[in-house]
């Protein structure tokens, strides 16, 4: 499998891009939106490769010199904008790598393509500087912005781009991909696909990472015993999570899915639609103890905790509130 066939899901977007190529209606600016791991970079790279391909088809041929250079990221006319600081893309970086460069004609290709990954990190000055290029680009220029959160960009920028949002992929597609491409066994692929919530990049990471197994076990243990934990143990648990801050989103995902399973089982008594079928005993026990209202409060508390951490609220306090809600309900 090569070219766009490698992409799992996102068929509408692929069709849109291929139509733009075949009808010769390629825009000067594209904004690919979708959470981290959803495939934005892969999609933009394939589109760029196809636009520069010497066979001029709607798929990259993967054989011509242009495709070969693009595959090794050595194409002089496909420029990936880089940034020094992890959380910002500065005006100087945009000036140097794009604005001053875009006036130089392509070396050997029909287009000169700029791919700005993590575009949500562009400073306001950088966005304003970029605006002029997007408004009046040279005929050969194509700018692709990739953003986890497209709303972080100025409306003046996003309104001038063709906006393509990568939505979560169906669980079955993710499961098939894990089984066929990564040879993950059936049962494991089903759990991994549920945990990935439609995100192929995340599914790959879960399937590949031995650490994820540990996170999963640890998170399930916390969810299962939260109701019987004495306070000192909650404090210990929070200490443990402080050391795992980098994976905290994974913990939140697992907590949410486990309590969703409890709620589902309480309502239907069915096992088939559960993510954690192997946890049936713990799920049944919790479903008997908690009311519907209590379970909804817990799921809400997990979402709140995630939002609070994103807003930089104190970590220990946020976690304590969440665990107390799990304990009391």
XYZ file of C-alpha atoms in Angstrom:
329
model
C 0.000 0.000 0.000
C 1.283 3.404 -0.895
C 0.143 6.952 -1.422
C -3.299 7.857 -0.125
C -4.219 4.154 0.208
C -2.003 4.073 3.303
C -4.349 6.480 5.087
C -6.943 4.866 7.354
C -10.297 6.658 7.021
C -10.657 10.354 6.040
C -11.995 9.372 2.609
C -13.892 12.643 2.077
C -10.760 14.722 2.581
C -8.712 12.516 0.242
C -11.429 12.811 -2.429
C -11.475 16.599 -1.994
C -7.691 16.866 -2.411
C -7.633 14.521 -5.416
C -10.468 16.450 -7.090
C -8.594 19.709 -6.540
C -5.575 18.193 -8.309
C -7.481 16.663 -11.235
C -9.588 19.811 -11.826
C -6.525 22.025 -11.416
C -8.166 23.942 -8.565
C -5.447 23.710 -5.940
C -5.827 26.431 -3.327
C -2.957 28.580 -2.030
C -3.740 27.834 1.597
C -5.019 24.785 3.469
C -5.785 24.344 7.151
C -5.760 20.725 8.351
C -7.406 20.454 11.783
C -7.549 17.447 14.094
C -6.125 16.272 17.396
C -2.506 15.197 17.690
C -2.034 11.777 16.073
C -5.051 12.081 13.775
C -2.930 11.999 10.609
C -2.657 15.686 9.590
C 1.045 15.524 8.815
C 0.727 12.332 6.805
C -2.141 13.818 4.801
C -0.303 17.100 4.117
C 2.910 15.262 3.154
C 1.058 12.973 0.730
C -0.771 15.931 -0.805
C 2.514 17.821 -1.200
C 4.192 14.767 -2.712
C 1.331 14.308 -5.198
C 1.414 17.975 -6.250
C 5.135 17.721 -7.030
C 5.054 14.216 -8.570
C 6.494 14.085 -12.087
C 3.711 11.741 -13.255
C 1.070 14.414 -12.476
C -1.552 11.918 -11.247
C -3.891 12.078 -8.240
C -1.632 9.707 -6.265
C 2.115 10.107 -5.725
C 3.892 7.552 -7.958
C 6.564 6.960 -5.249
C 9.072 6.180 -8.028
C 10.070 9.481 -9.678
C 13.013 11.558 -8.368
C 10.584 14.114 -6.892
C 8.650 11.481 -4.873
C 11.899 9.888 -3.689
C 13.198 13.256 -2.444
C 9.869 13.976 -0.751
C 9.899 10.601 1.017
C 13.298 11.323 2.537
C 12.197 14.913 3.345
C 14.946 16.285 1.091
C 12.717 18.009 -1.460
C 13.931 21.568 -2.114
C 10.376 22.731 -2.905
C 8.583 21.109 0.062
C 9.605 23.119 3.110
C 8.728 22.035 6.662
C 8.765 25.150 8.853
C 10.741 24.441 12.023
C 10.693 26.224 15.379
C 13.220 26.416 18.232
C 10.992 26.922 21.272
C 8.617 24.044 22.039
C 5.534 26.230 22.534
C 5.819 29.061 20.024
C 6.520 29.680 16.363
C 7.950 33.186 16.218
C 7.617 35.937 13.630
C 11.370 35.643 12.857
C 11.004 31.933 12.078
C 8.066 32.613 9.739
C 9.906 35.512 8.051
C 13.097 33.571 7.561
C 11.670 30.230 6.455
C 8.581 31.369 4.557
C 7.976 35.052 3.858
C 11.498 35.845 2.594
C 11.779 32.487 0.857
C 8.463 32.417 -0.979
C 9.607 35.058 -3.486
C 12.283 32.694 -4.797
C 10.753 30.577 -7.567
C 10.619 26.774 -7.161
C 13.852 24.988 -8.073
C 12.466 22.137 -10.087
C 8.755 21.740 -9.399
C 5.384 23.211 -10.328
C 4.803 24.377 -6.729
C 6.631 25.670 -3.712
C 4.959 24.132 -0.674
C 5.272 25.177 2.973
C 4.036 22.869 5.733
C 3.603 24.499 9.149
C 2.993 21.781 11.730
C 1.573 22.781 15.157
C 0.285 25.998 13.583
C -1.715 26.712 16.762
C 1.655 27.760 18.230
C 2.119 30.693 15.810
C 2.374 33.950 17.772
C -0.088 36.697 16.840
C 2.747 38.633 15.183
C 3.730 35.558 13.178
C 0.117 35.051 12.090
C -0.235 38.660 11.029
C 3.015 38.470 9.062
C 1.838 35.272 7.387
C -1.489 36.832 6.459
C -0.009 38.954 3.672
C 1.508 35.891 1.986
C -1.786 34.009 2.239
C -3.701 37.014 0.857
C -1.396 37.698 -2.090
C 0.687 34.583 -2.695
C 2.869 34.007 -5.772
C 1.075 31.716 -8.243
C 3.268 28.711 -7.368
C 2.943 28.923 -3.557
C 0.894 26.523 -1.390
C 0.836 26.965 2.409
C -0.448 24.103 4.571
C -1.215 24.845 8.220
C -1.660 21.860 10.539
C -3.367 22.641 13.846
C -4.533 20.486 16.778
C -6.852 23.370 17.626
C -7.701 25.421 14.506
C -9.747 27.858 16.640
C -6.469 29.151 18.071
C -5.731 30.800 14.712
C -6.950 34.273 13.780
C -10.247 34.214 11.867
C -8.527 36.314 9.170
C -6.149 33.382 8.593
C -8.592 30.486 8.837
C -11.201 32.169 6.625
C -8.653 32.389 3.787
C -7.756 28.690 3.979
C -9.564 25.651 2.682
C -10.436 24.028 6.024
C -10.186 20.250 6.272
C -10.986 18.668 9.639
C -9.801 15.136 10.329
C -12.533 13.478 12.363
C -12.058 10.377 14.528
C -11.892 7.141 12.528
C -14.397 4.325 13.267
C -13.278 1.764 15.874
C -13.608 -1.095 13.392
C -11.199 0.585 10.936
C -8.717 1.193 13.753
C -9.040 -2.410 14.929
C -8.534 -3.783 11.387
C -5.486 -1.563 10.942
C -3.935 -2.776 14.217
C -4.581 -6.421 13.344
C -3.526 -6.280 9.678
C -0.681 -3.769 9.743
C 0.697 -4.170 13.259
C -0.297 -7.823 13.888
C -1.931 -7.048 17.223
C -4.076 -9.992 18.414
C -7.848 -9.661 18.079
C -8.833 -9.036 21.713
C -5.958 -6.598 22.294
C -6.764 -4.717 19.078
C -10.335 -4.230 20.249
C -9.261 -2.713 23.580
C -6.552 -0.585 21.926
C -9.026 0.696 19.319
C -11.508 1.716 22.039
C -8.783 3.461 24.017
C -7.527 5.288 20.914
C -10.976 6.842 20.352
C -10.620 7.086 16.602
C -7.037 8.354 16.590
C -4.690 6.165 14.506
C -1.509 7.767 15.851
C -2.641 7.075 19.383
C -3.650 3.494 18.498
C -0.138 2.878 17.142
C 1.444 4.363 20.258
C -0.728 2.225 22.555
C -0.005 -0.951 20.579
C 3.753 -0.298 20.438
C 4.400 0.955 23.936
C 5.155 -1.503 26.740
C 4.801 1.430 29.175
C 1.189 1.853 28.112
C 0.412 -1.598 29.545
C 1.676 -0.402 32.924
C -0.339 2.819 32.692
C -3.446 0.788 31.858
C -3.021 -1.573 34.805
C -2.249 1.231 37.187
C -5.200 3.394 36.024
C -7.664 0.492 36.224
C -6.489 -0.304 39.736
C -7.055 3.328 40.780
C -10.523 3.458 39.184
C -11.586 0.156 40.726
C -10.492 0.885 44.297
C -11.151 4.639 44.424
C -14.347 4.106 46.456
C -12.576 2.191 49.225
C -9.328 4.188 49.371
C -8.645 5.860 52.711
C -7.431 9.463 52.448
C -3.758 8.662 53.019
C -3.923 6.256 50.090
C -5.479 8.913 47.851
C -2.546 11.169 48.760
C -0.107 8.348 47.843
C -1.937 7.787 44.545
C -1.718 11.474 43.675
C 2.041 11.377 44.403
C 2.341 8.494 41.985
C 0.409 10.416 39.339
C 2.604 13.482 39.806
C 5.504 11.338 38.592
C 3.358 10.307 35.606
C 2.284 13.844 34.656
C 3.342 13.340 31.041
C 0.856 10.482 30.629
C -1.961 12.079 32.584
C -4.219 12.259 29.507
C -3.949 8.496 29.136
C -5.068 8.101 32.756
C -8.058 10.380 32.162
C -9.026 8.394 29.032
C -8.875 5.089 30.905
C -10.827 6.444 33.912
C -13.523 7.811 31.566
C -13.853 4.578 29.620
C -13.964 2.442 32.771
C -16.733 4.492 34.381
C -18.561 4.662 31.045
C -18.449 0.834 31.057
C -19.878 0.804 34.588
C -22.698 3.133 33.549
C -23.415 1.098 30.425
C -23.449 -2.186 32.328
C -25.729 -0.723 35.005
C -28.191 0.360 32.313
C -28.122 -2.678 29.992
C -26.492 -5.585 31.893
C -24.840 -6.419 28.543
C -21.184 -7.358 28.268
C -20.687 -7.101 24.494
C -20.440 -3.332 24.269
C -17.964 -2.983 27.164
C -14.396 -1.898 26.459
C -12.956 -3.675 29.499
C -14.815 -6.996 29.254
C -12.049 -8.691 31.258
C -12.883 -6.351 34.174
C -16.474 -7.558 34.383
C -16.386 -8.425 38.094
C -15.112 -5.006 39.121
C -17.546 -3.307 36.752
C -20.519 -5.278 38.078
C -19.525 -4.531 41.677
C -19.235 -0.796 41.015
C -22.498 -0.718 39.046
C -24.291 -2.174 42.082
C -22.780 0.382 44.453
C -23.201 3.612 42.487
C -26.358 5.376 41.332
C -26.783 6.619 37.739
C -26.504 10.148 39.042
C -23.337 9.296 40.968
C -21.686 7.748 37.902
C -22.562 10.763 35.772
C -21.018 13.002 38.442
C -17.818 10.955 38.321
C -17.554 11.088 34.525
C -18.148 14.832 34.690
C -15.483 15.183 37.416
C -12.921 13.433 35.186
C -13.689 15.837 32.306
C -13.475 18.781 34.705
C -10.106 17.604 36.017
C -8.739 17.416 32.463
C -10.002 20.915 31.681
C -8.543 22.295 34.921
C -5.095 20.882 34.203
C -5.213 22.372 30.698
C -5.934 25.697 32.392
C -2.898 25.159 34.675
C -4.844 24.726 37.916
C -2.848 23.129 40.764
C -2.243 19.430 39.973
C -2.615 17.942 43.481
C -5.788 19.877 44.214
C -7.365 18.920 40.877
C -6.610 15.235 41.395
C -7.823 15.270 44.983
C -11.210 16.697 43.937
C -11.535 14.058 41.220
C -10.689 11.119 43.519
C -12.994 12.397 46.257
C -15.839 12.505 43.715
C -15.002 8.915 42.696
C -14.943 7.908 46.368
C -18.157 9.665 47.443
C -20.331 8.580 44.523
